[in-house]
């Protein structure tokens, strides 16, 4: 018998902030593909951003559902940034440009990005890391330029990609961490 045996999944009790960015990015891509946005979807988007305003600094379990100590995972923080960015790019939000709410969300997007670049980039290793204060690399960091967090030409992104290639690539495949 294998042990220890786990029954169920602890994800229901974990804080996983990445899901909000993934959801709003999907909604954004659907709208770009011609799927009509509804009033209900706009309300959901707004509620998610309001939740992110109060929770984005909370540590969590991360994309890989870590069972250890809650941490400030870079990918999760980036996805919080993605959620705010996609909301701000929606036609409905752009229609309220200059409003207090939009200004607050623009400031939030900037604050999240500054926080990630300051705490999630390890200058000594010259790369983004899995979580704040850590040194490990995470394959999910390859998504940073894809979600437009930073451009592919940014030196920090290039160094992170090189680190993933060097440390996580084996026989043409990338391990997650």
N, CA and C atoms as an extended XYZ file, in Angstrom:
531
Properties=species:S:1:pos:R:3:atomname:S:1:resname:S:1:resid:I:1 pbc="F F F"
N         0.836       -1.201        0.000 N   UNK     1
C         0.000        0.000        0.000 CA  UNK     1
C         0.871        1.251        0.000 C   UNK     1
N         0.429        2.223       -0.733 N   UNK     2
C         1.139        3.502       -0.771 CA  UNK     2
C         0.655        4.359        0.391 C   UNK     2
N         1.554        5.080        0.969 N   UNK     3
C         1.135        5.983        2.046 CA  UNK     3
C         1.987        7.234        1.977 C   UNK     3
N         1.592        8.353        2.462 N   UNK     4
C         0.254        8.530        3.042 CA  UNK     4
C        -0.788        8.648        1.927 C   UNK     4
N        -1.976        8.192        2.228 N   UNK     5
C        -3.072        8.257        1.274 CA  UNK     5
C        -3.831        9.552        1.507 C   UNK     5
N        -4.062       10.276        0.441 N   UNK     6
C        -4.822       11.536        0.522 CA  UNK     6
C        -6.205       11.273       -0.036 C   UNK     6
N        -7.186       11.736        0.679 N   UNK     7
C        -8.558       11.625        0.210 CA  UNK     7
C        -9.046       13.026       -0.100 C   UNK     7
N        -9.333       13.286       -1.355 N   UNK     8
C        -9.827       14.608       -1.722 CA  UNK     8
C        -8.699       15.549       -2.090 C   UNK     8
N        -9.070       16.780       -2.319 N   UNK     9
C        -8.136       17.792       -2.775 CA  UNK     9
C        -8.253       18.994       -1.852 C   UNK     9
N        -7.143       19.471       -1.352 N   UNK    10
C        -7.150       20.602       -0.418 CA  UNK    10
C        -7.367       21.942       -1.112 C   UNK    10
N        -7.497       21.940       -2.435 N   UNK    11
C        -7.618       23.203       -3.178 CA  UNK    11
C        -8.811       24.029       -2.718 C   UNK    11
N        -9.859       23.372       -2.240 N   UNK    12
C       -11.052       24.118       -1.830 CA  UNK    12
C       -10.790       25.008       -0.623 C   UNK    12
N        -9.732       24.739        0.106 N   UNK    13
C        -9.411       25.552        1.288 CA  UNK    13
C        -8.212       26.457        1.058 C   UNK    13
N        -7.669       26.435       -0.160 N   UNK    14
C        -6.472       27.214       -0.467 CA  UNK    14
C        -6.829       28.523       -1.164 C   UNK    14
N        -6.003       29.550       -0.924 N   UNK    15
C        -6.123       30.801       -1.666 CA  UNK    15
C        -5.294       30.650       -2.931 C   UNK    15
N        -5.955       30.725       -4.093 N   UNK    16
C        -5.271       30.582       -5.377 CA  UNK    16
C        -5.677       31.762       -6.257 C   UNK    16
N        -4.926       32.825       -6.149 N   UNK    17
C        -5.267       34.080       -6.822 CA  UNK    17
C        -5.113       34.012       -8.330 C   UNK    17
N        -4.378       33.053       -8.846 N   UNK    18
C        -4.141       32.995      -10.290 CA  UNK    18
C        -5.430       32.776      -11.077 C   UNK    18
N        -6.404       32.118      -10.502 N   UNK    19
C        -7.621       31.776      -11.228 CA  UNK    19
C        -8.374       33.014      -11.717 C   UNK    19
N        -8.299       34.108      -10.980 N   UNK    20
C        -9.037       35.314      -11.377 CA  UNK    20
C        -8.477       35.915      -12.667 C   UNK    20
N        -7.175       35.919      -12.790 N   UNK    21
C        -6.565       36.401      -14.021 CA  UNK    21
C        -6.840       35.472      -15.184 C   UNK    21
N        -6.803       34.183      -14.913 N   UNK    22
C        -7.073       33.217      -15.969 CA  UNK    22
C        -8.517       33.360      -16.460 C   UNK    22
N        -9.443       33.569      -15.543 N   UNK    23
C       -10.848       33.735      -15.917 CA  UNK    23
C       -11.067       35.016      -16.715 C   UNK    23
N       -10.541       36.147      -16.234 N   UNK    24
C       -10.753       37.399      -16.948 CA  UNK    24
C       -10.003       37.437      -18.275 C   UNK    24
N        -8.868       36.767      -18.359 N   UNK    25
C        -8.161       36.677      -19.629 CA  UNK    25
C        -8.997       35.869      -20.622 C   UNK    25
N        -9.611       34.793      -20.164 N   UNK    26
C       -10.475       33.987      -21.016 CA  UNK    26
C       -11.675       34.794      -21.490 C   UNK    26
N       -12.282       35.556      -20.593 N   UNK    27
C       -13.416       36.402      -20.977 CA  UNK    27
C       -12.985       37.446      -22.010 C   UNK    27
N       -11.801       37.997      -21.826 N   UNK    28
C       -11.253       38.987      -22.755 CA  UNK    28
C       -11.029       38.354      -24.138 C   UNK    28
N       -10.442       37.167      -24.161 N   UNK    29
C       -10.195       36.477      -25.431 CA  UNK    29
C       -11.505       36.105      -26.115 C   UNK    29
N       -12.497       35.706      -25.320 N   UNK    30
C       -13.808       35.374      -25.890 CA  UNK    30
C       -14.439       36.598      -26.547 C   UNK    30
N       -14.341       37.738      -25.890 N   UNK    31
C       -14.899       38.975      -26.455 CA  UNK    31
C       -14.163       39.346      -27.746 C   UNK    31
N       -12.839       39.176      -27.756 N   UNK    32
C       -12.062       39.465      -28.973 CA  UNK    32
C       -12.450       38.528      -30.116 C   UNK    32
N       -12.901       37.325      -29.760 N   UNK    33
C       -13.302       36.344      -30.773 CA  UNK    33
C       -14.740       36.554      -31.230 C   UNK    33
N       -15.409       37.556      -30.658 N   UNK    34
C       -16.764       37.874      -31.108 CA  UNK    34
C       -17.875       37.389      -30.213 C   UNK    34
N       -17.540       36.772      -29.094 N   UNK    35
C       -18.581       36.342      -28.160 CA  UNK    35
C       -19.038       37.566      -27.380 C   UNK    35
N       -20.309       37.843      -27.461 N   UNK    36
C       -20.856       39.064      -26.876 CA  UNK    36
C       -20.744       39.065      -25.355 C   UNK    36
N       -20.310       40.183      -24.834 N   UNK    37
C       -20.263       40.379      -23.378 CA  UNK    37
C       -21.676       40.712      -22.909 C   UNK    37
N       -22.044       40.167      -21.781 N   UNK    38
C       -23.368       40.441      -21.226 CA  UNK    38
C       -23.230       41.331      -20.004 C   UNK    38
N       -24.322       41.896      -19.579 N   UNK    39
C       -24.303       42.698      -18.362 CA  UNK    39
C       -23.856       41.843      -17.174 C   UNK    39
N       -24.294       40.604      -17.167 N   UNK    40
C       -23.914       39.696      -16.076 CA  UNK    40
C       -22.401       39.452      -16.065 C   UNK    40
N       -21.799       39.240      -17.240 N   UNK    41
C       -20.349       38.994      -17.281 CA  UNK    41
C       -19.583       40.243      -16.850 C   UNK    41
N       -20.089       41.417      -17.184 N   UNK    42
C       -19.449       42.666      -16.764 CA  UNK    42
C       -19.528       42.808      -15.246 C   UNK    42
N       -20.651       42.436      -14.667 N   UNK    43
C       -20.802       42.479      -13.208 CA  UNK    43
C       -19.851       41.508      -12.526 C   UNK    43
N       -19.697       40.320      -13.100 N   UNK    44
C       -18.760       39.336      -12.549 CA  UNK    44
C       -17.339       39.894      -12.600 C   UNK    44
N       -16.971       40.462      -13.734 N   UNK    45
C       -15.638       41.053      -13.899 CA  UNK    45
C       -15.397       42.126      -12.832 C   UNK    45
N       -16.374       42.979      -12.623 N   UNK    46
C       -16.248       44.055      -11.636 CA  UNK    46
C       -16.084       43.484      -10.227 C   UNK    46
N       -16.865       42.477       -9.883 N   UNK    47
C       -16.767       41.848       -8.548 CA  UNK    47
C       -15.396       41.206       -8.352 C   UNK    47
N       -14.873       40.590       -9.402 N   UNK    48
C       -13.547       39.966       -9.300 CA  UNK    48
C       -12.487       41.026       -9.030 C   UNK    48
N       -12.545       42.141       -9.735 N   UNK    49
C       -11.551       43.201       -9.524 CA  UNK    49
C       -11.702       43.785       -8.128 C   UNK    49
N       -12.903       43.959       -7.668 N   UNK    50
C       -13.111       44.458       -6.301 CA  UNK    50
C       -12.530       43.487       -5.282 C   UNK    50
N       -12.653       42.187       -5.537 N   UNK    51
C       -12.053       41.195       -4.649 CA  UNK    51
C       -10.527       41.267       -4.710 C   UNK    51
N        -9.973       41.395       -5.905 N   UNK    52
C        -8.515       41.484       -6.055 CA  UNK    52
C        -7.980       42.707       -5.319 C   UNK    52
N        -8.721       43.798       -5.338 N   UNK    53
C        -8.284       45.002       -4.620 CA  UNK    53
C        -7.984       44.705       -3.153 C   UNK    53
N        -8.737       43.803       -2.558 N   UNK    54
C        -8.572       43.509       -1.129 CA  UNK    54
C        -7.747       42.261       -0.848 C   UNK    54
N        -7.443       41.470       -1.888 N   UNK    55
C        -6.797       40.176       -1.622 CA  UNK    55
C        -5.477       39.941       -2.328 C   UNK    55
N        -5.069       40.809       -3.248 N   UNK    56
C        -3.908       40.483       -4.083 CA  UNK    56
C        -2.616       40.337       -3.292 C   UNK    56
N        -2.531       40.929       -2.117 N   UNK    57
C        -1.304       40.823       -1.311 CA  UNK    57
C        -1.310       39.624       -0.370 C   UNK    57
N        -2.362       38.847       -0.406 N   UNK    58
C        -2.490       37.679        0.468 CA  UNK    58
C        -1.666       36.515       -0.101 C   UNK    58
N        -0.866       35.855        0.728 N   UNK    59
C        -0.126       34.689        0.235 CA  UNK    59
C        -1.090       33.551       -0.067 C   UNK    59
N        -0.641       32.618       -0.890 N   UNK    60
C        -1.514       31.510       -1.258 CA  UNK    60
C        -0.752       30.236       -1.540 C   UNK    60
N        -1.457       29.294       -2.155 N   UNK    61
C        -0.896       27.978       -2.460 CA  UNK    61
C        -0.271       27.929       -3.841 C   UNK    61
N        -0.573       28.893       -4.667 N   UNK    62
C         0.020       28.938       -5.989 CA  UNK    62
C        -0.640       28.007       -6.980 C   UNK    62
N        -0.221       28.148       -8.206 N   UNK    63
C        -0.748       27.367       -9.321 CA  UNK    63
C        -0.618       25.871       -9.076 C   UNK    63
N         0.465       25.464       -8.439 N   UNK    64
C         0.738       24.045       -8.250 CA  UNK    64
C         0.140       23.503       -6.955 C   UNK    64
N        -0.708       24.295       -6.302 N   UNK    65
C        -1.431       23.885       -5.090 CA  UNK    65
C        -0.495       23.342       -4.012 C   UNK    65
N         0.492       24.129       -3.682 N   UNK    66
C         1.461       23.737       -2.668 CA  UNK    66
C         0.762       23.466       -1.334 C   UNK    66
N         1.175       22.410       -0.679 N   UNK    67
C         0.601       22.067        0.619 CA  UNK    67
C         1.418       22.630        1.772 C   UNK    67
N         2.494       23.311        1.449 N   UNK    68
C         3.342       23.899        2.479 CA  UNK    68
C         2.848       25.280        2.881 C   UNK    68
N         3.758       26.058        3.359 N   UNK    69
C         3.481       27.421        3.794 CA  UNK    69
C         2.928       28.273        2.652 C   UNK    69
N         1.909       29.064        2.957 N   UNK    70
C         1.379       29.991        1.946 CA  UNK    70
C         2.484       30.981        1.591 C   UNK    70
N         2.603       31.286        0.315 N   UNK    71
C         3.668       32.166       -0.166 CA  UNK    71
C         3.102       33.169       -1.167 C   UNK    71
N         3.935       34.126       -1.485 N   UNK    72
C         3.592       35.133       -2.488 CA  UNK    72
C         4.164       34.665       -3.829 C   UNK    72
N         3.405       33.835       -4.521 N   UNK    73
C         3.857       33.257       -5.784 CA  UNK    73
C         3.806       34.310       -6.889 C   UNK    73
N         4.872       34.385       -7.662 N   UNK    74
C         4.972       35.381       -8.726 CA  UNK    74
C         3.883       35.155       -9.777 C   UNK    74
N         3.688       33.920      -10.204 N   UNK    75
C         2.679       33.661      -11.222 CA  UNK    75
C         1.292       34.099      -10.746 C   UNK    75
N         0.949       33.820       -9.503 N   UNK    76
C        -0.359       34.221       -8.972 CA  UNK    76
C        -0.498       35.740       -8.971 C   UNK    76
N         0.570       36.427       -8.595 N   UNK    77
C         0.532       37.896       -8.603 CA  UNK    77
C         0.405       38.427      -10.024 C   UNK    77
N         1.102       37.809      -10.948 N   UNK    78
C         1.004       38.239      -12.340 CA  UNK    78
C        -0.430       38.051      -12.836 C   UNK    78
N        -1.055       36.967      -12.466 N   UNK    79
C        -2.424       36.740      -12.914 CA  UNK    79
C        -3.401       37.720      -12.267 C   UNK    79
N        -3.116       38.195      -11.067 N   UNK    80
C        -3.933       39.281      -10.491 CA  UNK    80
C        -3.770       40.530      -11.353 C   UNK    80
N        -2.541       40.806      -11.766 N   UNK    81
C        -2.277       41.932      -12.665 CA  UNK    81
C        -3.037       41.745      -13.981 C   UNK    81
N        -3.026       40.523      -14.527 N   UNK    82
C        -3.727       40.233      -15.770 CA  UNK    82
C        -5.219       40.529      -15.620 C   UNK    82
N        -5.808       40.115      -14.520 N   UNK    83
C        -7.242       40.361      -14.310 CA  UNK    83
C        -7.552       41.851      -14.382 C   UNK    83
N        -6.766       42.646      -13.682 N   UNK    84
C        -6.995       44.093      -13.677 CA  UNK    84
C        -6.739       44.666      -15.062 C   UNK    84
N        -5.674       44.233      -15.704 N   UNK    85
C        -5.338       44.730      -17.041 CA  UNK    85
C        -6.450       44.425      -18.039 C   UNK    85
N        -6.983       43.202      -18.022 N   UNK    86
C        -8.027       42.832      -18.971 CA  UNK    86
C        -9.314       43.601      -18.694 C   UNK    86
N        -9.617       43.804      -17.443 N   UNK    87
C       -10.799       44.597      -17.102 CA  UNK    87
C       -10.643       46.018      -17.634 C   UNK    87
N        -9.474       46.594      -17.430 N   UNK    88
C        -9.238       47.965      -17.895 CA  UNK    88
C        -9.268       48.074      -19.418 C   UNK    88
N        -9.008       46.976      -20.111 N   UNK    89
C        -9.011       47.031      -21.572 CA  UNK    89
C       -10.389       46.780      -22.166 C   UNK    89
N       -11.365       46.440      -21.339 N   UNK    90
C       -12.706       46.176      -21.874 CA  UNK    90
C       -13.362       47.480      -22.312 C   UNK    90
N       -14.171       47.413      -23.353 N   UNK    91
C       -14.824       48.632      -23.857 CA  UNK    91
C       -15.676       49.327      -22.787 C   UNK    91
N       -16.321       48.545      -21.949 N   UNK    92
C       -17.175       49.130      -20.909 CA  UNK    92
C       -16.349       49.945      -19.921 C   UNK    92
N       -15.224       49.409      -19.507 N   UNK    93
C       -14.363       50.129      -18.566 CA  UNK    93
C       -13.749       51.350      -19.237 C   UNK    93
N       -13.290       51.189      -20.467 N   UNK    94
C       -12.717       52.336      -21.182 CA  UNK    94
C       -13.729       53.462      -21.321 C   UNK    94
N       -15.009       53.116      -21.374 N   UNK    95
C       -16.052       54.122      -21.469 CA  UNK    95
C       -16.161       54.990      -20.233 C   UNK    95
N       -15.584       54.509      -19.133 N   UNK    96
C       -15.599       55.275      -17.882 CA  UNK    96
C       -14.232       55.875      -17.568 C   UNK    96
N       -13.393       56.003      -18.585 N   UNK    97
C       -12.048       56.567      -18.396 CA  UNK    97
C       -12.144       57.884      -17.641 C   UNK    97
N       -11.244       58.046      -16.683 N   UNK    98
C       -11.221       59.262      -15.886 CA  UNK    98
C       -12.072       59.175      -14.628 C   UNK    98
N       -12.870       58.118      -14.508 N   UNK    99
C       -13.688       57.967      -13.303 CA  UNK    99
C       -12.795       57.551      -12.133 C   UNK    99
N       -13.297       57.747      -10.938 N   UNK   100
C       -12.544       57.362       -9.741 CA  UNK   100
C       -12.245       55.866       -9.734 C   UNK   100
N       -13.222       55.061      -10.142 N   UNK   101
C       -13.029       53.605      -10.128 CA  UNK   101
C       -11.933       53.204      -11.115 C   UNK   101
N       -11.970       53.744      -12.318 N   UNK   102
C       -10.952       53.400      -13.310 CA  UNK   102
C        -9.580       53.884      -12.856 C   UNK   102
N        -9.507       55.063      -12.299 N   UNK   103
C        -8.232       55.576      -11.783 CA  UNK   103
C        -7.704       54.671      -10.671 C   UNK   103
N        -8.592       54.206       -9.815 N   UNK   104
C        -8.198       53.302       -8.720 CA  UNK   104
C        -7.673       51.986       -9.289 C   UNK   104
N        -8.334       51.468      -10.317 N   UNK   105
C        -7.896       50.214      -10.915 CA  UNK   105
C        -6.593       50.375      -11.687 C   UNK   105
N        -6.407       51.506      -12.328 N   UNK   106
C        -5.131       51.761      -13.007 CA  UNK   106
C        -3.993       51.817      -11.988 C   UNK   106
N        -4.248       52.448      -10.856 N   UNK   107
C        -3.242       52.507       -9.788 CA  UNK   107
C        -2.976       51.112       -9.227 C   UNK   107
N        -4.012       50.304       -9.118 N   UNK   108
C        -3.863       48.934       -8.632 CA  UNK   108
C        -3.003       48.116       -9.589 C   UNK   108
N        -3.290       48.213      -10.870 N   UNK   109
C        -2.499       47.476      -11.867 CA  UNK   109
C        -1.027       47.865      -11.770 C   UNK   109
N        -0.759       49.154      -11.656 N   UNK   110
C         0.619       49.649      -11.534 CA  UNK   110
C         1.269       49.146      -10.247 C   UNK   110
N         0.533       49.192       -9.140 N   UNK   111
C         1.077       48.746       -7.848 CA  UNK   111
C         1.436       47.265       -7.875 C   UNK   111
N         0.590       46.456       -8.487 N   UNK   112
C         0.867       45.017       -8.572 CA  UNK   112
C         2.118       44.778       -9.411 C   UNK   112
N         2.224       45.463      -10.546 N   UNK   113
C         3.391       45.269      -11.413 CA  UNK   113
C         4.687       45.707      -10.718 C   UNK   113
N         4.647       46.834      -10.052 N   UNK   114
C         5.838       47.318       -9.335 CA  UNK   114
C         6.225       46.329       -8.240 C   UNK   114
N         5.231       45.826       -7.507 N   UNK   115
C         5.478       44.868       -6.430 CA  UNK   115
C         6.150       43.606       -6.975 C   UNK   115
N         5.629       43.086       -8.072 N   UNK   116
C         6.191       41.866       -8.668 CA  UNK   116
C         7.622       42.106       -9.148 C   UNK   116
N         7.830       43.205       -9.833 N   UNK   117
C         9.169       43.482      -10.362 CA  UNK   117
C        10.175       43.729       -9.239 C   UNK   117
N         9.725       44.281       -8.132 N   UNK   118
C        10.610       44.557       -7.012 CA  UNK   118
C        10.877       43.312       -6.163 C   UNK   118
N         9.843       42.513       -5.902 N   UNK   119
C         9.983       41.383       -4.981 CA  UNK   119
C        10.067       40.022       -5.657 C   UNK   119
N         9.630       39.935       -6.907 N   UNK   120
C         9.614       38.647       -7.598 CA  UNK   120
C        10.783       38.438       -8.534 C   UNK   120
N        11.579       39.491       -8.722 N   UNK   121
C        12.779       39.374       -9.550 CA  UNK   121
C        13.979       39.325       -8.617 C   UNK   121
N        14.757       38.275       -8.730 N   UNK   122
C        15.939       38.093       -7.889 CA  UNK   122
C        17.144       38.662       -8.653 C   UNK   122
N        17.621       39.827       -8.227 N   UNK   123
C        18.709       40.507       -8.943 CA  UNK   123
C        19.986       39.670       -8.950 C   UNK   123
N        20.279       38.992       -7.848 N   UNK   124
C        21.490       38.182       -7.775 CA  UNK   124
C        21.476       37.013       -8.743 C   UNK   124
N        20.311       36.434       -8.966 N   UNK   125
C        20.171       35.327       -9.911 CA  UNK   125
C        19.794       35.822      -11.305 C   UNK   125
N        19.455       37.093      -11.397 N   UNK   126
C        19.056       37.735      -12.651 CA  UNK   126
C        17.891       37.005      -13.322 C   UNK   126
N        16.803       36.795      -12.540 N   UNK   127
C        15.613       36.139      -13.086 CA  UNK   127
C        14.441       36.300      -12.130 C   UNK   127
N        13.250       36.124      -12.682 N   UNK   128
C        12.086       36.023      -11.819 CA  UNK   128
C        12.151       34.673      -11.131 C   UNK   128
N        11.595       34.588       -9.943 N   UNK   129
C        11.626       33.353       -9.168 CA  UNK   129
C        10.205       32.883       -8.875 C   UNK   129
N        10.094       31.685       -8.345 N   UNK   130
C         8.791       31.086       -8.088 CA  UNK   130
C         7.951       31.905       -7.105 C   UNK   130
N         8.573       32.365       -6.033 N   UNK   131
C         7.853       33.149       -5.025 CA  UNK   131
C         8.796       34.167       -4.402 C   UNK   131
N         8.219       35.191       -3.816 N   UNK   132
C         8.994       36.263       -3.193 CA  UNK   132
C         9.923       35.682       -2.131 C   UNK   132
N        11.179       36.060       -2.209 N   UNK   133
C        12.170       35.601       -1.244 CA  UNK   133
C        12.791       34.257       -1.603 C   UNK   133
N        12.275       33.592       -2.604 N   UNK   134
C        12.799       32.294       -3.007 CA  UNK   134
C        13.882       32.427       -4.067 C   UNK   134
N        14.419       31.287       -4.458 N   UNK   135
C        15.433       31.260       -5.506 CA  UNK   135
C        15.072       30.301       -6.628 C   UNK   135
N        14.072       29.471       -6.415 N   UNK   136
C        13.704       28.460       -7.400 CA  UNK   136
C        13.049       29.097       -8.616 C   UNK   136
N        13.214       28.438       -9.733 N   UNK   137
C        12.591       28.855      -10.980 CA  UNK   137
C        11.304       28.037      -11.146 C   UNK   137
N        10.352       28.575      -11.884 N   UNK   138
C         9.061       27.926      -12.091 CA  UNK   138
C         8.725       28.013      -13.575 C   UNK   138
N         8.372       26.905      -14.189 N   UNK   139
C         8.039       26.881      -15.602 CA  UNK   139
C         6.893       27.809      -15.966 C   UNK   139
N         5.993       28.078      -15.030 N   UNK   140
C         4.860       28.978      -15.288 CA  UNK   140
C         5.328       30.394      -15.619 C   UNK   140
N         6.546       30.730      -15.228 N   UNK   141
C         7.068       32.072      -15.505 CA  UNK   141
C         7.255       32.315      -17.003 C   UNK   141
N         7.252       31.252      -17.801 N   UNK   142
C         7.322       31.412      -19.252 CA  UNK   142
C         6.090       32.141      -19.793 C   UNK   142
N         5.023       32.171      -19.015 N   UNK   143
C         3.792       32.826      -19.461 CA  UNK   143
C         3.814       34.345      -19.283 C   UNK   143
N         4.772       34.883      -18.547 N   UNK   144
C         4.792       36.332      -18.307 CA  UNK   144
C         4.753       37.166      -19.587 C   UNK   144
N         5.575       36.879      -20.586 N   UNK   145
C         5.474       37.686      -21.809 CA  UNK   145
C         4.218       37.361      -22.621 C   UNK   145
N         3.716       36.149      -22.522 N   UNK   146
C         2.530       35.750      -23.288 CA  UNK   146
C         1.295       36.524      -22.828 C   UNK   146
N         1.213       36.809      -21.528 N   UNK   147
C         0.066       37.576      -21.001 CA  UNK   147
C         0.353       39.074      -21.011 C   UNK   147
N         1.476       39.458      -21.617 N   UNK   148
C         1.877       40.869      -21.762 CA  UNK   148
C         2.188       41.563      -20.442 C   UNK   148
N         2.650       40.801      -19.458 N   UNK   149
C         3.075       41.426      -18.203 CA  UNK   149
C         4.285       42.313      -18.453 C   UNK   149
N         5.234       41.793      -19.187 N   UNK   150
C         6.408       42.539      -19.667 CA  UNK   150
C         6.678       42.067      -21.088 C   UNK   150
N         7.264       42.910      -21.897 N   UNK   151
C         7.541       42.489      -23.276 CA  UNK   151
C         8.640       41.426      -23.337 C   UNK   151
N         8.589       40.622      -24.361 N   UNK   152
C         9.566       39.552      -24.555 CA  UNK   152
C        10.988       40.108      -24.629 C   UNK   152
N        11.151       41.342      -25.094 N   UNK   153
C        12.473       41.959      -25.223 CA  UNK   153
C        13.025       42.458      -23.886 C   UNK   153
N        12.209       42.482      -22.831 N   UNK   154
C        12.684       42.927      -21.517 CA  UNK   154
C        13.795       41.988      -21.045 C   UNK   154
N        14.896       42.555      -20.592 N   UNK   155
C        16.056       41.750      -20.173 CA  UNK   155
C        15.710       40.770      -19.058 C   UNK   155
N        14.800       41.145      -18.162 N   UNK   156
C        14.404       40.252      -17.054 CA  UNK   156
C        13.663       39.028      -17.591 C   UNK   156
N        12.854       39.246      -18.618 N   UNK   157
C        12.128       38.127      -19.226 CA  UNK   157
C        13.107       37.211      -19.956 C   UNK   157
N        13.998       37.793      -20.733 N   UNK   158
C        14.987       37.003      -21.465 CA  UNK   158
C        15.830       36.161      -20.502 C   UNK   158
N        16.237       36.741      -19.390 N   UNK   159
C        17.046       36.009      -18.399 CA  UNK   159
C        16.233       34.900      -17.738 C   UNK   159
N        14.958       35.155      -17.513 N   UNK   160
C        14.098       34.137      -16.909 CA  UNK   160
C        13.891       32.974      -17.868 C   UNK   160
N        13.652       33.277      -19.125 N   UNK   161
C        13.499       32.223      -20.139 CA  UNK   161
C        14.775       31.394      -20.229 C   UNK   161
N        15.927       32.063      -20.226 N   UNK   162
C        17.206       31.344      -20.279 CA  UNK   162
C        17.370       30.437      -19.057 C   UNK   162
N        16.949       30.897      -17.883 N   UNK   163
C        17.048       30.088      -16.662 CA  UNK   163
C        16.132       28.870      -16.746 C   UNK   163
N        14.935       29.049      -17.276 N   UNK   164
C        14.028       27.906      -17.446 CA  UNK   164
C        14.651       26.901      -18.416 C   UNK   164
N        15.190       27.385      -19.517 N   UNK   165
C        15.838       26.486      -20.481 CA  UNK   165
C        16.985       25.722      -19.836 C   UNK   165
N        17.773       26.424      -19.057 N   UNK   166
C        18.966       25.842      -18.432 CA  UNK   166
C        18.592       24.858      -17.316 C   UNK   166
N        17.617       25.204      -16.491 N   UNK   167
C        17.354       24.428      -15.276 CA  UNK   167
C        16.159       23.484      -15.352 C   UNK   167
N        15.225       23.746      -16.263 N   UNK   168
C        14.001       22.944      -16.269 CA  UNK   168
C        13.760       22.183      -17.567 C   UNK   168
N        14.596       22.407      -18.566 N   UNK   169
C        14.382       21.739      -19.851 CA  UNK   169
C        15.200       20.452      -19.911 C   UNK   169
N        14.508       19.399      -20.329 N   UNK   170
C        15.149       18.092      -20.433 CA  UNK   170
C        14.559       17.365      -21.636 C   UNK   170
N        15.382       17.010      -22.572 N   UNK   171
C        14.944       16.311      -23.792 CA  UNK   171
C        13.823       17.073      -24.512 C   UNK   171
N        13.929       18.395      -24.534 N   UNK   172
C        12.960       19.226      -25.245 CA  UNK   172
C        11.682       19.515      -24.484 C   UNK   172
N        11.561       19.008      -23.282 N   UNK   173
C        10.374       19.238      -22.462 CA  UNK   173
C        10.742       20.108      -21.263 C   UNK   173
N         9.771       20.862      -20.781 N   UNK   174
C        10.000       21.756      -19.633 CA  UNK   174
C         9.268       21.173      -18.418 C   UNK   174
N        10.043       20.919      -17.358 N   UNK   175
C         9.427       20.525      -16.093 CA  UNK   175
C         8.792       21.766      -15.473 C   UNK   175
N         7.761       21.605      -14.690 N   UNK   176
C         7.099       22.767      -14.108 CA  UNK   176
C         7.967       23.476      -13.081 C   UNK   176
N         8.738       22.734      -12.311 N   UNK   177
C         9.672       23.334      -11.352 CA  UNK   177
C        10.670       22.318      -10.877 C   UNK   177
